[in-house]
Amino acid sequence: MTTALMLARVRTLLDEVGTAGFWSDTEIYSALADGQQESANYFMNIFKKLKENNPLTPLPKALESLYVSATGTTASGLINNPTSYWHLILATYAYNGGTSYNCRIQSLSPSLLYDLENTYLSASATSPTVYQVSATQLLFLPTASGTANYALGYVKFPTAIALAQEPTLPESTHMAIVHYAVAQMLFKDQRPQEAQIHLQNFINELSIIG
């Protein structure tokens, strides 16, 4: 569905066909944007859980449109997250501009300093590591003595639905997003019982996708 069709579908389910009445277009677009992000969160959480047991778990199809890549160079090993960065999927690192090797991906944890000083776990030119050291930065190790090349494959945040912005997630998620938006409007109108029905429809639609 286009953004315009999603807006119209929300109004139909709210028994408010045609022009804006109780709920403004801006309010509904905001709720649609929230619904799209919550849909992405649903599939990301499933992906993370499955990946704990199987590192080769593929990215859910509903998130494939959010997968992007970036390349660059670094002398210190520390880089800022790319634009709209959400979750790192893979990374390669070429120490001192040499051969690129896949990185071990680690999150920030109390064991970080232990890892850095542990000979067995420490990164090397042929077995590099990338750490999510803060909410905004990644750290590649080992630190190059010159310039190192890196490549990232990551999932970005979906672009918020708005008047001139079409949905980022695929068509299969659009009805779920609509139900989420309807639920938010009904909650705002203090109609929780009806809102809960649409929230359950939101979950049902996403579970069908997988």
CSV table of N, CA and C in Angstrom, one decimal, residues 36-193:
chain,number,residue,atom,x,y,z
A,36,GLN,N,5.2,0.9,11.9
A,36,GLN,CA,6.3,0.4,11.1
A,36,GLN,C,7.5,0.1,11.9
A,37,GLN,N,7.9,0.9,12.9
A,37,GLN,CA,9.0,0.7,13.7
A,37,GLN,C,8.8,-0.5,14.6
A,38,GLU,N,7.5,-0.6,15.2
A,38,GLU,CA,7.2,-1.8,16.0
A,38,GLU,C,7.2,-3.1,15.2
A,39,SER,N,6.8,-3.0,14.0
A,39,SER,CA,6.9,-4.2,13.1
A,39,SER,C,8.3,-4.6,12.9
A,40,ALA,N,9.2,-3.6,12.6
A,40,ALA,CA,10.6,-3.9,12.5
A,40,ALA,C,11.2,-4.5,13.8
A,41,ASN,N,10.8,-3.9,14.9
A,41,ASN,CA,11.3,-4.5,16.2
A,41,ASN,C,10.9,-5.9,16.4
A,42,TYR,N,9.7,-6.3,16.0
A,42,TYR,CA,9.2,-7.6,16.1
A,42,TYR,C,10.1,-8.6,15.4
A,43,PHE,N,10.4,-8.3,14.2
A,43,PHE,CA,11.2,-9.2,13.4
A,43,PHE,C,12.7,-9.2,13.8
A,44,MET,N,13.2,-8.0,14.3
A,44,MET,CA,14.5,-8.0,14.8
A,44,MET,C,14.7,-8.8,16.1
A,45,ASN,N,13.7,-8.8,16.9
A,45,ASN,CA,13.8,-9.5,18.2
A,45,ASN,C,13.8,-11.0,17.9
A,46,ILE,N,13.0,-11.5,16.9
A,46,ILE,CA,13.0,-12.9,16.5
A,46,ILE,C,14.4,-13.3,15.9
A,47,PHE,N,14.9,-12.4,15.1
A,47,PHE,CA,16.2,-12.6,14.4
A,47,PHE,C,17.3,-12.8,15.5
A,48,LYS,N,17.3,-11.9,16.5
A,48,LYS,CA,18.4,-12.0,17.5
A,48,LYS,C,18.3,-13.2,18.3
A,49,LYS,N,17.0,-13.6,18.7
A,49,LYS,CA,16.8,-14.9,19.5
A,49,LYS,C,17.3,-16.1,18.7
A,50,LEU,N,16.9,-16.2,17.4
A,50,LEU,CA,17.3,-17.3,16.6
A,50,LEU,C,18.8,-17.4,16.4
A,51,LYS,N,19.4,-16.2,16.3
A,51,LYS,CA,20.9,-16.1,16.0
A,51,LYS,C,21.7,-16.6,17.2
A,52,GLU,N,21.1,-16.5,18.4
A,52,GLU,CA,21.8,-16.9,19.6
A,52,GLU,C,22.1,-18.4,19.5
A,53,ASN,N,21.2,-19.2,18.8
A,53,ASN,CA,21.4,-20.6,18.7
A,53,ASN,C,22.0,-21.0,17.3
A,54,ASN,N,21.8,-20.2,16.4
A,54,ASN,CA,22.3,-20.5,15.0
A,54,ASN,C,22.9,-19.2,14.4
A,55,PRO,N,24.2,-19.0,14.4
A,55,PRO,CA,24.8,-17.8,13.9
A,55,PRO,C,24.6,-17.6,12.4
A,56,LEU,N,24.1,-18.6,11.7
A,56,LEU,CA,23.9,-18.5,10.3
A,56,LEU,C,22.4,-18.2,9.9
A,57,THR,N,21.7,-17.9,11.0
A,57,THR,CA,20.3,-17.5,10.8
A,57,THR,C,20.2,-16.3,9.8
A,58,PRO,N,19.4,-16.5,8.7
A,58,PRO,CA,19.3,-15.4,7.7
A,58,PRO,C,18.4,-14.2,8.3
A,59,LEU,N,18.6,-13.1,7.7
A,59,LEU,CA,17.8,-11.9,8.1
A,59,LEU,C,16.4,-12.1,7.6
A,60,PRO,N,15.4,-11.9,8.5
A,60,PRO,CA,14.0,-12.0,8.0
A,60,PRO,C,13.7,-11.2,6.8
A,61,LYS,N,12.9,-11.8,5.9
A,61,LYS,CA,12.6,-11.1,4.6
A,61,LYS,C,12.0,-9.7,4.9
A,62,ALA,N,11.2,-9.6,6.0
A,62,ALA,CA,10.6,-8.3,6.2
A,62,ALA,C,11.6,-7.2,6.5
A,63,LEU,N,12.8,-7.6,6.9
A,63,LEU,CA,13.9,-6.6,7.2
A,63,LEU,C,14.9,-6.4,6.0
A,64,GLU,N,14.7,-7.2,5.0
A,64,GLU,CA,15.7,-7.2,3.9
A,64,GLU,C,15.9,-5.8,3.3
A,65,SER,N,14.7,-5.0,3.2
A,65,SER,CA,14.8,-3.7,2.6
A,65,SER,C,15.6,-2.7,3.5
A,66,LEU,N,15.9,-3.1,4.7
A,66,LEU,CA,16.6,-2.2,5.6
A,66,LEU,C,18.1,-2.5,5.6
A,67,TYR,N,18.5,-3.5,4.9
A,67,TYR,CA,19.9,-3.9,4.9
A,67,TYR,C,20.7,-3.0,4.0
A,68,VAL,N,21.8,-2.4,4.5
A,68,VAL,CA,22.6,-1.6,3.7
A,68,VAL,C,24.1,-1.9,4.0
A,69,SER,N,25.0,-1.4,3.2
A,69,SER,CA,26.4,-1.6,3.4
A,69,SER,C,27.1,-0.3,3.4
A,70,ALA,N,28.3,-0.3,4.0
A,70,ALA,CA,29.1,1.0,4.0
A,70,ALA,C,30.6,0.5,4.1
A,71,THR,N,31.5,1.3,3.5
A,71,THR,CA,32.9,1.1,3.6
A,71,THR,C,33.6,2.4,4.0
A,72,GLY,N,34.8,2.2,4.5
A,72,GLY,CA,35.6,3.4,4.9
A,72,GLY,C,37.0,3.0,5.3
A,73,THR,N,37.7,3.9,5.8
A,73,THR,CA,39.0,3.7,6.4
A,73,THR,C,39.1,4.3,7.8
A,74,THR,N,40.1,3.8,8.6
A,74,THR,CA,40.3,4.2,9.9
A,74,THR,C,41.7,4.1,10.3
A,75,ALA,N,42.3,5.0,11.0
A,75,ALA,CA,43.6,4.9,11.5
A,75,ALA,C,43.6,4.5,13.0
A,76,SER,N,42.6,4.9,13.7
A,76,SER,CA,42.5,4.6,15.2
A,76,SER,C,41.7,3.4,15.5
A,77,GLY,N,40.9,2.9,14.5
A,77,GLY,CA,40.0,1.7,14.7
A,77,GLY,C,38.7,2.1,15.2
A,78,LEU,N,38.5,3.4,15.6
A,78,LEU,CA,37.2,3.9,16.1
A,78,LEU,C,36.5,4.6,15.0
A,79,ILE,N,35.2,4.2,14.8
A,79,ILE,CA,34.4,4.9,13.8
A,79,ILE,C,33.1,5.2,14.3
A,80,ASN,N,32.4,6.3,13.8
A,80,ASN,CA,31.1,6.6,14.2
A,80,ASN,C,30.1,5.7,13.4
A,81,ASN,N,29.0,5.4,14.1
A,81,ASN,CA,28.0,4.6,13.4
A,81,ASN,C,27.5,5.3,12.1
A,82,PRO,N,27.3,4.5,11.0
A,82,PRO,CA,26.7,5.1,9.8
A,82,PRO,C,25.4,5.7,10.1
A,83,THR,N,24.9,6.5,9.1
A,83,THR,CA,23.6,7.1,9.2
A,83,THR,C,22.5,6.1,9.4
A,84,SER,N,21.6,6.3,10.3
A,84,SER,CA,20.4,5.4,10.6
A,84,SER,C,20.8,4.0,11.0
A,85,TYR,N,22.0,3.8,11.5
A,85,TYR,CA,22.5,2.5,12.0
A,85,TYR,C,21.6,2.0,13.1
A,86,TRP,N,21.3,0.7,13.0
A,86,TRP,CA,20.5,0.0,14.0
A,86,TRP,C,21.2,-1.2,14.5
A,87,HIS,N,21.5,-2.2,13.6
A,87,HIS,CA,22.0,-3.5,14.1
A,87,HIS,C,23.1,-4.0,13.1
A,88,LEU,N,24.3,-4.3,13.6
A,88,LEU,CA,25.3,-4.8,12.8
A,88,LEU,C,25.2,-6.3,12.4
A,89,ILE,N,25.3,-6.6,11.2
A,89,ILE,CA,25.1,-8.0,10.7
A,89,ILE,C,26.5,-8.6,10.4
A,90,LEU,N,27.3,-7.9,9.7
A,90,LEU,CA,28.6,-8.4,9.4
A,90,LEU,C,29.6,-7.3,9.2
A,91,ALA,N,30.9,-7.6,9.4
A,91,ALA,CA,32.0,-6.6,9.2
A,91,ALA,C,33.2,-7.3,8.7
A,92,THR,N,34.0,-6.6,7.9
A,92,THR,CA,35.3,-7.1,7.5
A,92,THR,C,36.3,-6.0,7.8
A,93,TYR,N,37.6,-6.4,8.0
A,93,TYR,CA,38.6,-5.4,8.4
A,93,TYR,C,39.9,-5.8,7.7
A,94,ALA,N,40.5,-4.8,7.1
A,94,ALA,CA,41.8,-5.1,6.4
A,94,ALA,C,42.9,-4.3,7.2
A,95,TYR,N,43.6,-5.0,8.1
A,95,TYR,CA,44.6,-4.3,8.9
A,95,TYR,C,45.7,-3.7,8.0
A,96,ASN,N,46.0,-2.4,8.2
A,96,ASN,CA,47.0,-1.7,7.4
A,96,ASN,C,46.8,-1.8,5.9
A,97,GLY,N,45.5,-1.9,5.6
A,97,GLY,CA,45.2,-1.9,4.1
A,97,GLY,C,45.5,-3.2,3.4
A,98,GLY,N,45.7,-4.3,4.2
A,98,GLY,CA,46.0,-5.6,3.6
A,98,GLY,C,44.8,-6.4,3.2
A,99,THR,N,44.9,-7.7,3.4
A,99,THR,CA,43.7,-8.6,3.1
A,99,THR,C,42.6,-8.4,4.1
A,100,SER,N,41.4,-8.4,3.6
A,100,SER,CA,40.2,-8.2,4.4
A,100,SER,C,39.8,-9.6,5.0
A,101,TYR,N,39.5,-9.5,6.3
A,101,TYR,CA,39.0,-10.7,7.0
A,101,TYR,C,37.7,-10.4,7.8
A,102,ASN,N,36.9,-11.4,7.9
A,102,ASN,CA,35.6,-11.3,8.6
A,102,ASN,C,35.9,-11.0,10.1
A,103,CYS,N,35.1,-10.1,10.7
A,103,CYS,CA,35.3,-9.8,12.1
A,103,CYS,C,34.4,-10.6,13.0
A,104,ARG,N,34.9,-10.8,14.2
A,104,ARG,CA,34.1,-11.3,15.2
A,104,ARG,C,33.4,-10.1,15.8
A,105,ILE,N,32.1,-10.2,16.0
A,105,ILE,CA,31.3,-9.0,16.4
A,105,ILE,C,31.0,-9.2,17.9
A,106,GLN,N,31.4,-8.2,18.7
A,106,GLN,CA,31.2,-8.2,20.1
A,106,GLN,C,30.4,-7.0,20.6
A,107,SER,N,29.5,-7.2,21.6
A,107,SER,CA,28.9,-6.0,22.2
A,107,SER,C,29.7,-5.6,23.4
A,108,LEU,N,29.4,-4.3,23.8
A,108,LEU,CA,30.1,-3.8,25.0
A,108,LEU,C,29.7,-4.6,26.2
A,109,SER,N,30.6,-5.0,27.0
A,109,SER,CA,30.3,-5.8,28.2
A,109,SER,C,31.5,-5.6,29.2
A,110,PRO,N,31.2,-6.0,30.4
A,110,PRO,CA,32.3,-5.9,31.4
A,110,PRO,C,33.5,-6.7,31.1
A,111,SER,N,33.4,-7.7,30.1
A,111,SER,CA,34.5,-8.5,29.8
A,111,SER,C,35.4,-7.9,28.7
A,112,LEU,N,35.1,-6.7,28.3
A,112,LEU,CA,35.8,-6.0,27.2
A,112,LEU,C,37.3,-6.0,27.5
A,113,LEU,N,37.7,-5.4,28.7
A,113,LEU,CA,39.1,-5.3,29.0
A,113,LEU,C,39.7,-6.7,29.1
A,114,TYR,N,39.0,-7.6,29.7
A,114,TYR,CA,39.5,-9.0,29.8
A,114,TYR,C,39.8,-9.5,28.4
A,115,ASP,N,38.9,-9.3,27.5
A,115,ASP,CA,39.1,-9.8,26.1
A,115,ASP,C,40.3,-9.2,25.5
A,116,LEU,N,40.5,-7.9,25.7
A,116,LEU,CA,41.6,-7.2,25.1
A,116,LEU,C,43.0,-7.7,25.6
A,117,GLU,N,43.0,-8.2,26.8
A,117,GLU,CA,44.3,-8.6,27.4
A,117,GLU,C,44.5,-10.1,27.4
A,118,ASN,N,43.4,-10.8,26.9
A,118,ASN,CA,43.5,-12.3,26.9
A,118,ASN,C,44.2,-12.7,25.5
A,119,THR,N,45.3,-13.4,25.6
A,119,THR,CA,46.0,-13.8,24.4
A,119,THR,C,45.2,-14.6,23.4
A,120,TYR,N,44.4,-15.5,24.0
A,120,TYR,CA,43.6,-16.4,23.1
A,120,TYR,C,42.5,-15.6,22.4
A,121,LEU,N,41.9,-14.7,23.2
A,121,LEU,CA,40.7,-14.0,22.6
A,121,LEU,C,41.1,-12.7,21.9
A,122,SER,N,42.3,-12.2,22.1
A,122,SER,CA,42.7,-10.9,21.5
A,122,SER,C,42.6,-11.0,19.9
A,123,ALA,N,42.3,-9.9,19.4
A,123,ALA,CA,42.2,-9.8,17.9
A,123,ALA,C,43.5,-9.8,17.3
A,124,SER,N,43.5,-10.2,16.0
A,124,SER,CA,44.8,-10.2,15.2
A,124,SER,C,44.4,-9.7,13.8
A,125,ALA,N,45.5,-9.5,13.0
A,125,ALA,CA,45.2,-9.0,11.6
A,125,ALA,C,44.4,-10.0,10.8
A,126,THR,N,44.5,-11.3,11.1
A,126,THR,CA,43.8,-12.3,10.4
A,126,THR,C,42.5,-12.8,11.1
A,127,SER,N,42.3,-12.3,12.3
A,127,SER,CA,41.1,-12.6,13.1
A,127,SER,C,40.7,-11.4,13.9
A,128,PRO,N,40.2,-10.3,13.1
A,128,PRO,CA,39.9,-9.1,13.8
A,128,PRO,C,38.6,-9.1,14.5
A,129,THR,N,38.4,-8.1,15.4
A,129,THR,CA,37.1,-8.0,16.1
A,129,THR,C,36.6,-6.6,16.0
A,130,VAL,N,35.3,-6.5,16.0
A,130,VAL,CA,34.6,-5.2,16.1
A,130,VAL,C,33.7,-5.1,17.3
A,131,TYR,N,33.9,-4.1,18.1
A,131,TYR,CA,33.2,-3.9,19.3
A,131,TYR,C,32.2,-2.8,19.2
A,132,GLN,N,31.0,-3.0,19.7
A,132,GLN,CA,30.0,-1.9,19.8
A,132,GLN,C,30.3,-1.2,21.1
A,133,VAL,N,31.2,-0.2,21.1
A,133,VAL,CA,31.7,0.4,22.4
A,133,VAL,C,30.8,1.4,23.0
A,134,SER,N,29.9,1.9,22.2
A,134,SER,CA,28.9,2.9,22.7
A,134,SER,C,27.7,2.9,21.8
A,135,ALA,N,26.7,3.7,22.1
A,135,ALA,CA,25.5,3.7,21.3
A,135,ALA,C,25.8,4.3,19.9
A,136,THR,N,27.0,5.0,19.8
A,136,THR,CA,27.2,5.8,18.5
A,136,THR,C,28.5,5.4,17.8
A,137,GLN,N,29.3,4.4,18.4
A,137,GLN,CA,30.6,4.1,17.9
A,137,GLN,C,30.9,2.7,17.8
A,138,LEU,N,31.7,2.3,16.8
A,138,LEU,CA,32.3,0.9,16.7
A,138,LEU,C,33.8,1.0,16.8
A,139,LEU,N,34.4,0.0,17.4
A,139,LEU,CA,35.9,-0.1,17.5
A,139,LEU,C,36.4,-1.4,16.8
A,140,PHE,N,37.3,-1.2,15.8
A,140,PHE,CA,37.9,-2.3,15.2
A,140,PHE,C,39.3,-2.6,15.8
A,141,LEU,N,39.6,-3.8,16.1
A,141,LEU,CA,40.9,-4.2,16.6
A,141,LEU,C,41.4,-5.4,15.8
A,142,PRO,N,42.7,-5.5,15.6
A,142,PRO,CA,43.7,-4.7,16.3
A,142,PRO,C,43.8,-3.3,15.6
A,143,THR,N,44.3,-2.3,16.3
A,143,THR,CA,44.5,-1.0,15.8
A,143,THR,C,45.6,-1.0,14.8
A,144,ALA,N,45.4,-0.4,13.6
A,144,ALA,CA,46.4,-0.4,12.6
A,144,ALA,C,47.5,0.6,12.9
A,145,SER,N,48.7,0.3,12.4
A,145,SER,CA,49.8,1.2,12.5
A,145,SER,C,49.7,2.3,11.4
A,146,GLY,N,49.0,1.9,10.4
A,146,GLY,CA,48.8,2.9,9.3
A,146,GLY,C,47.3,3.1,9.1
A,147,THR,N,46.8,2.9,7.9
A,147,THR,CA,45.3,3.0,7.7
A,147,THR,C,44.7,1.7,7.3
A,148,ALA,N,43.6,1.4,8.0
A,148,ALA,CA,42.9,0.1,7.8
A,148,ALA,C,41.6,0.4,7.0
A,149,ASN,N,41.2,-0.6,6.2
A,149,ASN,CA,39.9,-0.5,5.5
A,149,ASN,C,38.9,-1.4,6.2
A,150,TYR,N,37.7,-1.0,6.1
A,150,TYR,CA,36.6,-1.8,6.7
A,150,TYR,C,35.4,-1.7,5.8
A,151,ALA,N,34.5,-2.7,6.0
A,151,ALA,CA,33.3,-2.8,5.4
A,151,ALA,C,32.2,-3.3,6.4
A,152,LEU,N,31.0,-2.7,6.3
A,152,LEU,CA,30.0,-3.1,7.2
A,152,LEU,C,28.7,-3.5,6.4
A,153,GLY,N,28.0,-4.4,7.0
A,153,GLY,CA,26.7,-4.8,6.5
A,153,GLY,C,25.8,-4.6,7.7
A,154,TYR,N,24.8,-3.8,7.7
A,154,TYR,CA,24.0,-3.5,8.8
A,154,TYR,C,22.5,-3.2,8.5
A,155,VAL,N,21.7,-3.3,9.5
A,155,VAL,CA,20.3,-3.0,9.3
A,155,VAL,C,20.1,-1.6,9.8
A,156,LYS,N,19.4,-0.8,9.0
A,156,LYS,CA,19.1,0.6,9.4
A,156,LYS,C,17.7,0.7,10.0
A,157,PHE,N,17.5,1.8,10.7
A,157,PHE,CA,16.1,2.1,11.1
A,157,PHE,C,15.2,2.4,9.9
A,158,PRO,N,14.0,2.0,9.9
A,158,PRO,CA,13.1,2.3,8.8
A,158,PRO,C,12.8,3.8,8.8
A,159,THR,N,12.7,4.4,7.6
A,159,THR,CA,12.4,5.8,7.5
A,159,THR,C,10.9,6.0,7.9
A,160,ALA,N,10.7,7.0,8.8
A,160,ALA,CA,9.3,7.2,9.3
A,160,ALA,C,8.3,7.5,8.2
A,161,ILE,N,7.2,6.8,8.3
A,161,ILE,CA,6.1,7.1,7.3
A,161,ILE,C,5.6,8.5,7.5
A,162,ALA,N,5.4,9.2,6.5
A,162,ALA,CA,4.9,10.6,6.6
A,162,ALA,C,4.1,11.0,5.3
A,163,LEU,N,3.7,12.2,5.2
A,163,LEU,CA,2.9,12.6,4.0
A,163,LEU,C,3.6,12.3,2.7
A,164,ALA,N,4.9,12.6,2.6
A,164,ALA,CA,5.6,12.4,1.4
A,164,ALA,C,6.6,11.3,1.5
A,165,GLN,N,6.4,10.4,2.5
A,165,GLN,CA,7.3,9.3,2.6
A,165,GLN,C,6.6,7.9,2.6
A,166,GLU,N,6.9,7.1,1.6
A,166,GLU,CA,6.2,5.8,1.5
A,166,GLU,C,6.8,4.8,2.6
A,167,PRO,N,6.1,3.8,2.9
A,167,PRO,CA,6.6,2.8,3.8
A,167,PRO,C,7.9,2.2,3.3
A,168,THR,N,8.8,1.9,4.3
A,168,THR,CA,10.0,1.2,4.0
A,168,THR,C,9.9,-0.3,4.0
A,169,LEU,N,9.1,-0.8,4.9
A,169,LEU,CA,8.9,-2.2,5.0
A,169,LEU,C,8.1,-2.8,3.9
A,170,PRO,N,8.2,-4.0,3.6
A,170,PRO,CA,7.4,-4.6,2.4
A,170,PRO,C,5.9,-4.6,2.6
A,171,GLU,N,5.2,-4.8,1.5
A,171,GLU,CA,3.8,-4.8,1.5
A,171,GLU,C,3.2,-5.8,2.5
A,172,SER,N,3.8,-6.9,2.7
A,172,SER,CA,3.3,-7.9,3.6
A,172,SER,C,3.1,-7.4,5.0
A,173,THR,N,3.7,-6.3,5.4
A,173,THR,CA,3.6,-5.8,6.8
A,173,THR,C,2.6,-4.7,6.9
A,174,HIS,N,2.1,-4.2,5.7
A,174,HIS,CA,1.3,-2.9,5.7
A,174,HIS,C,0.0,-3.0,6.5
A,175,MET,N,-0.7,-4.2,6.4
A,175,MET,CA,-1.9,-4.3,7.1
A,175,MET,C,-1.7,-4.3,8.6
A,176,ALA,N,-0.6,-4.9,9.0
A,176,ALA,CA,-0.3,-4.9,10.4
A,176,ALA,C,0.0,-3.5,10.9
A,177,ILE,N,0.7,-2.8,10.1
A,177,ILE,CA,1.0,-1.4,10.5
A,177,ILE,C,-0.3,-0.6,10.6
A,178,VAL,N,-1.2,-0.8,9.7
A,178,VAL,CA,-2.5,-0.1,9.7
A,178,VAL,C,-3.3,-0.4,11.0
A,179,HIS,N,-3.3,-1.7,11.4
A,179,HIS,CA,-4.0,-2.1,12.7
A,179,HIS,C,-3.3,-1.4,13.9
A,180,TYR,N,-2.0,-1.3,13.9
A,180,TYR,CA,-1.3,-0.7,15.0
A,180,TYR,C,-1.7,0.8,15.1
A,181,ALA,N,-1.8,1.5,13.9
A,181,ALA,CA,-2.2,2.9,13.9
A,181,ALA,C,-3.6,3.1,14.4
A,182,VAL,N,-4.5,2.2,14.0
A,182,VAL,CA,-5.9,2.2,14.4
A,182,VAL,C,-6.0,2.1,15.9
A,183,ALA,N,-5.2,1.1,16.5
A,183,ALA,CA,-5.2,0.9,17.9
A,183,ALA,C,-4.8,2.2,18.7
A,184,GLN,N,-3.7,2.8,18.1
A,184,GLN,CA,-3.3,4.0,18.8
A,184,GLN,C,-4.3,5.1,18.8
A,185,MET,N,-5.0,5.3,17.7
A,185,MET,CA,-6.1,6.3,17.7
A,185,MET,C,-7.2,6.0,18.6
A,186,LEU,N,-7.5,4.7,18.7
A,186,LEU,CA,-8.6,4.3,19.6
A,186,LEU,C,-8.2,4.4,21.1
A,187,PHE,N,-7.0,4.1,21.4
A,187,PHE,CA,-6.5,4.4,22.8
A,187,PHE,C,-6.6,5.9,23.1
A,188,LYS,N,-6.2,6.7,22.1
A,188,LYS,CA,-6.3,8.2,22.4
A,188,LYS,C,-7.7,8.6,22.6
A,189,ASP,N,-8.7,7.9,22.0
A,189,ASP,CA,-10.1,8.2,22.1
A,189,ASP,C,-10.7,7.5,23.3
A,190,GLN,N,-9.8,6.9,24.2
A,190,GLN,CA,-10.3,6.2,25.4
A,190,GLN,C,-11.2,5.0,25.1
A,191,ARG,N,-10.9,4.3,24.0
A,191,ARG,CA,-11.7,3.1,23.7
A,191,ARG,C,-10.8,1.9,23.7
A,192,PRO,N,-10.3,1.5,24.9
A,192,PRO,CA,-9.3,0.4,25.0
A,192,PRO,C,-9.7,-0.9,24.5
A,193,GLN,N,-11.0,-1.3,24.7
A,193,GLN,CA,-11.4,-2.6,24.3
A,193,GLN,C,-11.3,-2.8,22.8
